[in-house]
Coordinates of C-alpha atoms in Angstrom, one line a residue:
M279 CA 100.3 119.6 115.5
A280 CA 100.2 121.6 112.3
Q281 CA 101.0 118.6 109.8
S282 CA 98.5 116.5 111.8
I283 CA 95.6 118.9 111.2
Y284 CA 96.5 119.3 107.7
M285 CA 96.2 115.6 107.4
V286 CA 92.6 115.6 109.1
G287 CA 91.8 118.1 106.7
V288 CA 92.8 115.7 104.1
L289 CA 90.3 113.0 105.4
I290 CA 87.6 115.6 105.3
G291 CA 88.2 116.4 102.0
S292 CA 88.6 112.5 100.9
I293 CA 84.8 112.5 102.4
T294 CA 83.4 115.6 101.3
F295 CA 84.7 116.4 97.8
G296 CA 84.1 112.7 96.6
D297 CA 79.9 113.3 97.7
L298 CA 80.0 116.7 96.4
S299 CA 81.5 115.8 92.9
D300 CA 78.8 113.0 92.6
R301 CA 76.2 115.6 93.6
F302 CA 77.3 118.4 91.5
G303 CA 79.5 117.4 88.9
R304 CA 83.3 117.1 88.7
K305 CA 84.2 120.5 87.0
V306 CA 82.4 122.6 89.3
V307 CA 83.5 121.2 92.6
M308 CA 87.1 120.8 91.2
F309 CA 87.4 124.6 90.8
V310 CA 85.5 125.1 94.0
A311 CA 88.5 123.4 95.6
I312 CA 91.3 125.3 93.7
V313 CA 89.7 128.5 94.8
L314 CA 89.5 127.2 98.4
N315 CA 92.9 126.0 98.0
L316 CA 94.0 129.8 96.5
V317 CA 92.2 131.8 99.5
S318 CA 93.3 129.6 102.5
G319 CA 96.6 129.5 101.3
I320 CA 97.1 133.1 101.2
S321 CA 95.0 133.5 104.3
T322 CA 97.6 131.2 106.5
M323 CA 100.5 133.7 105.8
F324 CA 98.5 136.7 107.7
A325 CA 97.2 134.2 110.6
P326 CA 97.1 136.4 113.8
N327 CA 97.6 133.6 116.0
F328 CA 98.3 129.7 116.0
T329 CA 95.2 128.4 116.4
A330 CA 94.2 130.6 113.2
F331 CA 96.8 129.0 111.4
V332 CA 96.2 125.5 112.2
I333 CA 92.2 126.4 111.1
L334 CA 93.4 127.3 107.8
R335 CA 95.7 124.6 107.6
L336 CA 93.1 122.4 107.7
F337 CA 91.2 124.2 104.9
V338 CA 94.5 124.0 103.0
G339 CA 94.4 120.0 103.5
V340 CA 90.6 119.7 102.8
S341 CA 90.9 121.7 99.4
S342 CA 94.2 119.9 98.4
L343 CA 92.8 116.4 98.5
G344 CA 89.6 118.0 96.8
I345 CA 91.7 119.3 93.8
Y346 CA 93.6 115.6 93.5
L347 CA 91.0 113.5 94.1
V348 CA 87.9 115.2 91.6
N349 CA 91.0 116.0 89.4
F350 CA 91.7 112.2 89.1
V351 CA 88.4 111.1 88.8
L352 CA 87.7 113.5 85.8
A353 CA 91.1 112.5 84.2
C354 CA 90.2 109.0 84.0
E355 CA 86.4 109.6 83.0
I356 CA 87.2 111.3 80.0
V357 CA 89.4 108.7 78.4
G358 CA 88.6 105.1 77.6
P359 CA 88.9 102.1 79.5
S360 CA 92.6 101.2 77.8
R361 CA 93.9 104.6 78.4
R362 CA 93.2 104.5 82.5
T363 CA 96.3 103.1 83.8
L364 CA 98.0 105.4 81.3
V365 CA 95.9 108.5 82.9
G366 CA 96.5 107.1 86.5
T367 CA 100.5 107.0 85.9
V368 CA 100.6 110.6 84.4
D369 CA 98.4 111.9 86.8
Y370 CA 100.8 110.7 89.7
V371 CA 103.8 111.9 87.9
F372 CA 102.9 115.3 88.0
F373 CA 102.1 114.8 91.9
V374 CA 106.1 113.7 92.1
L375 CA 107.1 116.8 90.0
G376 CA 105.4 119.0 92.4
Y377 CA 106.9 117.4 95.6
M378 CA 110.2 117.7 94.0
L379 CA 109.9 121.5 92.8
E380 CA 109.2 122.4 96.5
A381 CA 112.5 121.5 97.8
G382 CA 113.8 123.9 94.6
L383 CA 111.2 126.7 95.8
A384 CA 112.2 126.0 99.3
Y385 CA 116.1 126.3 98.5
F386 CA 115.8 130.0 97.2
I387 CA 112.7 131.1 99.2
R388 CA 113.9 130.9 102.7
T389 CA 110.9 132.7 104.6
W390 CA 108.1 130.5 104.9
T391 CA 105.4 132.9 104.3
H392 CA 107.0 134.0 100.9
L393 CA 106.9 130.0 100.2
Q394 CA 103.5 129.8 101.2
L395 CA 102.3 132.7 99.0
A396 CA 104.7 131.1 95.9
I397 CA 102.8 128.0 96.3
S398 CA 99.5 129.2 96.6
L399 CA 99.3 131.5 94.2
L400 CA 100.0 128.7 91.5
S401 CA 96.3 128.2 92.1
V402 CA 95.8 131.1 90.2
L403 CA 97.2 129.7 87.1
W404 CA 94.3 126.9 86.8
L405 CA 91.3 129.5 86.9
P406 CA 91.8 130.0 83.3
L407 CA 91.7 126.3 82.4
W408 CA 87.8 126.7 83.1
C409 CA 87.3 127.3 79.7
V410 CA 89.5 124.4 78.5
V411 CA 88.3 121.3 81.2
T412 CA 85.0 119.9 80.4
E413 CA 82.4 118.4 82.2
S414 CA 82.7 114.5 82.7
P415 CA 80.8 113.0 80.2
R416 CA 80.2 109.7 82.5
W417 CA 78.9 112.1 85.2
L418 CA 76.5 113.7 82.7
L419 CA 75.5 110.4 81.3
A420 CA 74.7 109.1 84.8
K421 CA 72.5 112.2 85.7
G422 CA 70.6 111.5 82.5
R423 CA 72.2 114.4 80.7
T424 CA 72.5 112.7 77.8
D425 CA 72.7 115.5 75.0
E426 CA 75.6 117.3 77.1
A427 CA 77.4 114.0 77.5
R428 CA 77.0 113.3 73.5
V429 CA 78.4 116.8 72.8
I430 CA 81.4 116.6 74.5
V431 CA 82.2 113.1 73.6
E432 CA 82.0 113.9 69.6
K433 CA 83.8 117.0 70.3
M434 CA 86.3 114.5 71.7
A435 CA 86.2 111.9 69.1
K436 CA 86.5 114.7 66.2
T437 CA 89.8 116.2 68.0
N438 CA 91.4 112.8 68.1
G439 CA 90.1 111.8 64.4
V440 CA 87.7 109.0 65.4
D441 CA 84.5 108.1 64.0
F442 CA 81.7 108.1 66.3
P443 CA 78.5 106.3 65.0
D444 CA 75.1 106.8 66.2
A445 CA 74.9 103.3 66.8
L446 CA 77.8 102.9 69.0
W447 CA 76.4 105.8 71.3
E448 CA 72.9 104.2 71.4
K449 CA 74.3 101.1 72.4
M450 CA 76.3 102.5 75.2
V451 CA 73.2 104.5 76.3
E452 CA 71.4 101.0 76.4
S453 CA 73.9 99.3 78.5
K454 CA 74.1 102.3 81.1
D455 CA 70.2 101.9 81.3
K456 CA 70.7 98.0 82.1
L457 CA 73.5 98.8 84.6
A458 CA 70.9 101.3 86.5
E459 CA 68.6 98.1 87.4
T460 CA 69.7 97.0 90.6
P461 CA 69.5 93.0 90.5
D462 CA 69.9 93.2 94.7
N463 CA 66.6 95.0 94.7
G464 CA 68.2 98.3 95.5
R465 CA 69.9 96.7 98.9
F466 CA 71.7 99.6 100.9
Y467 CA 75.3 98.2 101.9
S468 CA 77.1 99.5 105.0
V469 CA 80.6 99.4 106.4
R470 CA 79.0 96.3 108.7
D471 CA 79.2 94.4 105.1
L472 CA 82.8 94.8 104.7
V473 CA 83.5 93.0 108.1
R474 CA 80.1 90.5 108.2
T475 CA 81.4 87.3 107.5
P476 CA 85.0 85.6 108.4
N477 CA 86.9 85.5 105.2
L478 CA 85.7 89.0 104.2
A479 CA 86.5 90.2 107.4
K480 CA 90.0 89.0 107.6
K481 CA 90.9 90.7 104.3
S482 CA 89.4 94.0 105.3
A483 CA 91.4 94.0 108.3
I484 CA 94.5 93.4 106.3
V485 CA 93.9 95.7 103.9
F486 CA 93.0 98.5 106.1
Y487 CA 96.2 97.9 108.1
N488 CA 98.3 98.2 104.8
W489 CA 96.6 101.4 103.7
G490 CA 97.0 103.0 107.0
V491 CA 100.5 101.9 107.6
I492 CA 101.6 102.6 103.9
T493 CA 100.2 106.5 104.4
M494 CA 101.9 106.6 107.6
V495 CA 105.1 105.6 106.4
Y496 CA 105.1 107.4 103.3
Y497 CA 104.7 110.8 104.7
G498 CA 106.7 109.9 107.6
L499 CA 109.9 108.9 105.4
S500 CA 109.0 112.2 103.5
L501 CA 108.9 114.4 106.6
N502 CA 111.9 113.1 108.4
T503 CA 114.6 113.5 105.6
S504 CA 116.2 116.2 107.6
A505 CA 116.5 113.8 110.0
L506 CA 118.9 112.1 107.7
G507 CA 121.9 114.4 107.8
G508 CA 123.5 116.1 105.0
D509 CA 121.3 118.9 103.1
D510 CA 117.8 118.6 103.6
Y511 CA 116.9 120.1 100.5
I512 CA 118.8 117.5 98.8
N513 CA 117.3 115.0 100.9
F514 CA 113.9 116.0 100.2
F515 CA 114.2 116.4 96.5
L516 CA 115.8 112.8 96.1
S517 CA 112.9 111.5 98.4
G518 CA 110.6 112.6 95.4
L519 CA 112.7 111.5 92.7
V520 CA 113.1 108.2 94.1
E521 CA 109.1 107.6 93.5
F522 CA 109.5 107.8 89.6
P523 CA 111.6 104.3 89.2
A524 CA 109.2 102.9 92.2
L525 CA 106.2 103.7 89.8
L526 CA 107.8 102.3 86.8
M527 CA 108.6 98.9 88.3
S528 CA 105.3 98.7 90.3
I529 CA 103.5 99.1 86.8
I530 CA 105.8 96.2 85.4
V531 CA 105.7 93.6 87.9
I532 CA 102.2 93.7 88.8
E533 CA 101.4 92.9 85.2
K534 CA 103.7 90.1 85.2
W535 CA 104.0 88.6 88.7
G536 CA 100.4 89.7 90.3
R537 CA 99.6 92.0 93.1
R538 CA 100.1 89.8 96.0
S539 CA 103.9 89.1 95.6
P540 CA 105.1 92.1 94.5
H541 CA 103.3 94.3 97.4
I542 CA 104.7 91.8 99.8
M543 CA 108.1 92.3 98.4
F544 CA 108.2 96.0 98.5
M545 CA 106.8 96.1 101.7
V546 CA 109.1 93.9 103.3
G547 CA 112.1 94.9 101.3
G548 CA 111.4 98.6 102.1
G549 CA 110.9 97.7 105.6
V550 CA 114.2 95.8 106.2
A551 CA 116.2 98.8 104.4
C552 CA 114.4 101.4 107.1
I553 CA 115.4 99.1 110.1
C554 CA 118.8 98.4 108.7
T555 CA 119.5 102.3 109.3
L556 CA 119.8 101.3 112.9
F557 CA 123.1 99.6 112.4
V558 CA 124.7 102.3 110.3
P559 CA 126.8 105.2 112.1
S560 CA 125.7 108.5 112.1
D561 CA 128.9 109.6 110.3
L562 CA 128.3 107.3 107.2
F563 CA 125.5 109.7 106.0
P564 CA 125.3 108.3 102.2
L565 CA 124.8 104.9 103.6
T566 CA 121.8 105.8 105.8
M567 CA 120.6 108.3 103.2
T568 CA 120.4 105.1 100.5
L569 CA 118.7 102.5 103.2
A570 CA 115.7 105.4 103.5
M571 CA 115.4 105.8 100.1
I572 CA 115.2 102.1 99.5
G573 CA 112.3 102.4 102.3
K574 CA 110.8 105.0 100.4
F575 CA 110.8 103.4 97.1
G576 CA 109.2 100.2 98.4
I577 CA 106.5 102.3 100.0
A578 CA 106.1 104.3 96.9
A579 CA 105.7 101.1 94.6
S580 CA 103.2 99.3 97.5
F581 CA 101.3 102.6 97.4
N582 CA 100.7 102.2 93.9
I583 CA 99.9 98.6 94.0
I584 CA 97.3 98.7 96.8
Y585 CA 94.9 100.9 95.0
I586 CA 94.6 98.5 92.2
W587 CA 95.1 95.1 94.6
T588 CA 91.9 96.7 96.9
G589 CA 89.8 97.4 93.7
E590 CA 90.2 94.0 92.9
I591 CA 89.7 92.2 96.2
Y592 CA 86.0 93.6 97.1
P593 CA 83.2 92.4 95.1
T594 CA 81.6 95.0 92.7
V595 CA 78.5 95.8 95.0
V596 CA 80.6 97.4 97.8
R597 CA 83.9 98.2 95.9
N598 CA 83.6 101.7 96.1
L599 CA 82.5 101.4 99.9
G600 CA 85.7 99.4 100.6
L601 CA 87.9 101.8 98.4
G602 CA 86.2 104.7 100.6
V603 CA 86.9 103.1 103.8
S604 CA 90.5 101.8 103.0
S605 CA 91.2 105.5 102.0
M606 CA 90.0 106.7 105.4
W607 CA 92.4 104.4 107.4
A608 CA 95.1 105.9 104.9
R609 CA 94.4 109.2 106.2
V610 CA 94.5 108.0 110.0
G611 CA 98.1 106.9 109.2
G612 CA 99.0 110.3 107.7
I613 CA 97.8 111.7 110.8
I614 CA 99.8 109.7 112.8
S615 CA 102.9 110.1 110.6
P616 CA 104.1 113.6 111.9
F617 CA 104.4 112.6 115.7
L618 CA 106.1 109.3 114.9
A619 CA 109.0 111.7 112.8
L620 CA 109.3 113.5 116.6
L621 CA 110.7 110.1 117.6
A622 CA 114.1 111.0 116.2
D623 CA 114.5 113.8 118.8
S624 CA 114.7 110.9 121.3
W625 CA 116.8 108.8 119.3
R626 CA 117.6 109.4 115.5
P627 CA 116.9 105.7 114.3
L628 CA 113.7 105.2 116.0
P629 CA 111.1 106.6 113.4
Y630 CA 112.8 104.5 111.0
I631 CA 112.6 101.3 113.2
V632 CA 108.9 102.1 113.6
F633 CA 108.5 102.5 110.1
G634 CA 110.3 99.4 108.8
G635 CA 108.8 97.4 111.7
V636 CA 104.8 98.2 110.4
S637 CA 105.8 97.7 107.0
V638 CA 107.4 94.5 107.4
L639 CA 104.3 93.5 109.5
G640 CA 102.1 94.6 106.7
G641 CA 103.9 92.4 104.1
I642 CA 103.7 89.5 106.1
L643 CA 100.2 89.8 106.8
C644 CA 99.3 90.0 102.7
L645 CA 100.2 86.4 102.8
M646 CA 96.9 85.7 103.6
L647 CA 95.5 87.7 101.0
P648 CA 94.5 86.4 97.5
E649 CA 95.8 86.6 94.0
T650 CA 93.8 88.8 92.2
L651 CA 95.7 89.0 88.7
G652 CA 93.4 87.0 86.0
A653 CA 90.7 86.1 88.4
P654 CA 87.5 86.7 87.6
L655 CA 86.4 89.4 90.0
P656 CA 83.6 89.0 92.6
Q657 CA 80.5 90.3 92.0
T658 CA 78.4 89.8 95.5
L659 CA 79.4 89.5 99.1
E660 CA 79.0 86.0 98.8
E661 CA 81.3 85.4 96.1
A662 CA 83.7 87.7 98.1
E663 CA 83.6 85.6 100.9
D664 CA 84.6 82.6 99.0
F665 CA 87.2 84.3 96.9
G666 CA 90.8 83.4 98.3
K667 CA 89.4 80.2 100.3
G668 CA 91.4 77.3 99.8
G669 CA 94.9 78.5 99.3
S670 CA 97.9 78.8 101.4
L671 CA 100.4 81.1 102.3
L672 CA 102.8 80.6 99.8
C673 CA 100.2 79.2 97.3
P674 CA 97.3 81.9 97.2
A675 CA 94.1 81.1 95.8
G676 CA 92.7 83.3 92.9
G677 CA 94.3 84.3 89.8
H678 CA 97.6 83.5 88.5
K679 CA 98.2 84.4 85.1
K680 CA 96.8 87.2 83.2
P681 CA 94.0 86.3 80.9
E682 CA 94.8 87.2 76.7
D683 CA 91.4 88.7 76.5
T684 CA 89.7 90.4 79.8
K685 CA 86.7 92.3 78.8
E686 CA 85.3 95.2 81.2
L687 CA 82.8 94.2 83.8
E688 CA 80.6 97.4 83.6
A689 CA 79.5 99.4 80.5
D690 CA 81.6 102.1 79.5
L691 CA 81.9 104.7 77.2
P692 CA 83.4 104.2 73.7
D693 CA 87.3 104.8 73.6
T694 CA 87.4 108.2 71.9
S695 CA 91.2 108.6 72.4
P696 CA 93.1 105.7 70.6
S697 CA 96.0 108.3 69.9
V698 CA 96.4 109.4 73.3
D699 CA 100.3 108.4 74.0
A700 CA 102.2 109.5 77.0
T701 CA 102.8 112.8 75.5
N702 CA 99.7 113.7 74.3
A703 CA 98.3 112.4 77.9
M704 CA 100.5 115.3 79.3
T705 CA 98.6 117.8 77.5
N706 CA 95.5 117.1 79.6
P707 CA 95.0 120.3 81.5
S708 CA 93.6 118.5 84.6
F709 CA 97.1 116.6 85.3
Y710 CA 98.7 120.1 85.9
L711 CA 96.3 120.4 89.2
S712 CA 98.3 117.2 90.3
F713 CA 101.5 119.0 90.1
E714 CA 100.4 121.7 92.5
T715 CA 98.7 119.3 94.9
G716 CA 102.0 117.7 95.2
L717 CA 103.4 121.0 96.3

């Protein structure tokens, strides 16, 4: 129950903090989330009863998602377009590091109150970063605060030894002004638009199902490592460790073979591995653990792919809306996952059979989605309805080859960080907030 309430908080946080950061800025809202996480986390130790405990866990969930969400957006917005994949990857790496560190902390700190205190106090380390982290120049520009945005971008350019001519800034501001002109006469789009037409409704249903299943299985496998046998702490640590190769492989294959085939491969392969635990005797722990980690590998890789794929399936006019609704379905899956993990009390392999079955079904359903690699992204609902038509289950319509030269579909800030590599990216203070969120 407490874990499900935590996931309800994550759902609330995904809705509230996204809107708050759009209204009041990334930096302020991110640090509000940090303070809320610190206060609610420490207060959990002193909860007088179970009701107070779950309420505080709700706020921990709200603030944890707020930290991760706003931190991710801020990290992506302070670099140029060519660095966003790297930024997203490094951000996720720190999340996984936090995940793995929790196993070590739990091993040495056996009292849950002391463990909760140790995790919560990490938030104190991030408070001095207020003096280091800048506001998003993109957000400032969108709010018309161009002078403040320019100061930040010039500082970034100077730090990285990049020239920043006035003409480039003026051109970028003009591009942003043009984007502010709405070609659809300011039409307001709602969730109904995601399912208004048959083809788009079909794609939305499959996408929503995959988001819910991926999150449900991801947290279900993470929470159910104690049912595998062996050492609980090592199992939990390995469950986080396996995400590193999963992340790396997913990045490589989606650029070479597209989004559709790798996603299906990871979903079906991971699901089959989970189902195979049914046939393993309980005394063969190493084999059971291996199959469970293959399942976690597949679902972690799918998690990375579905983010990118969803943004390319939906048209520009409802892209953020589509991602937002998909994220809500993901939280629903997260709420359900703790209850499915309890099925192990009745029969040890049962949770893995359920996780495997829904994963395989999710992969099969994706045969009806289009490939998006190299395809012109849809801009309108009409284009989205036509996108993917005319293909078959084995030969999807859409893109197949990555174009040699693709341009940003939106005007963007100039890339003032050409010298950023994996090492320099890790010095970005905001990434360490993902480290704590993984805890």
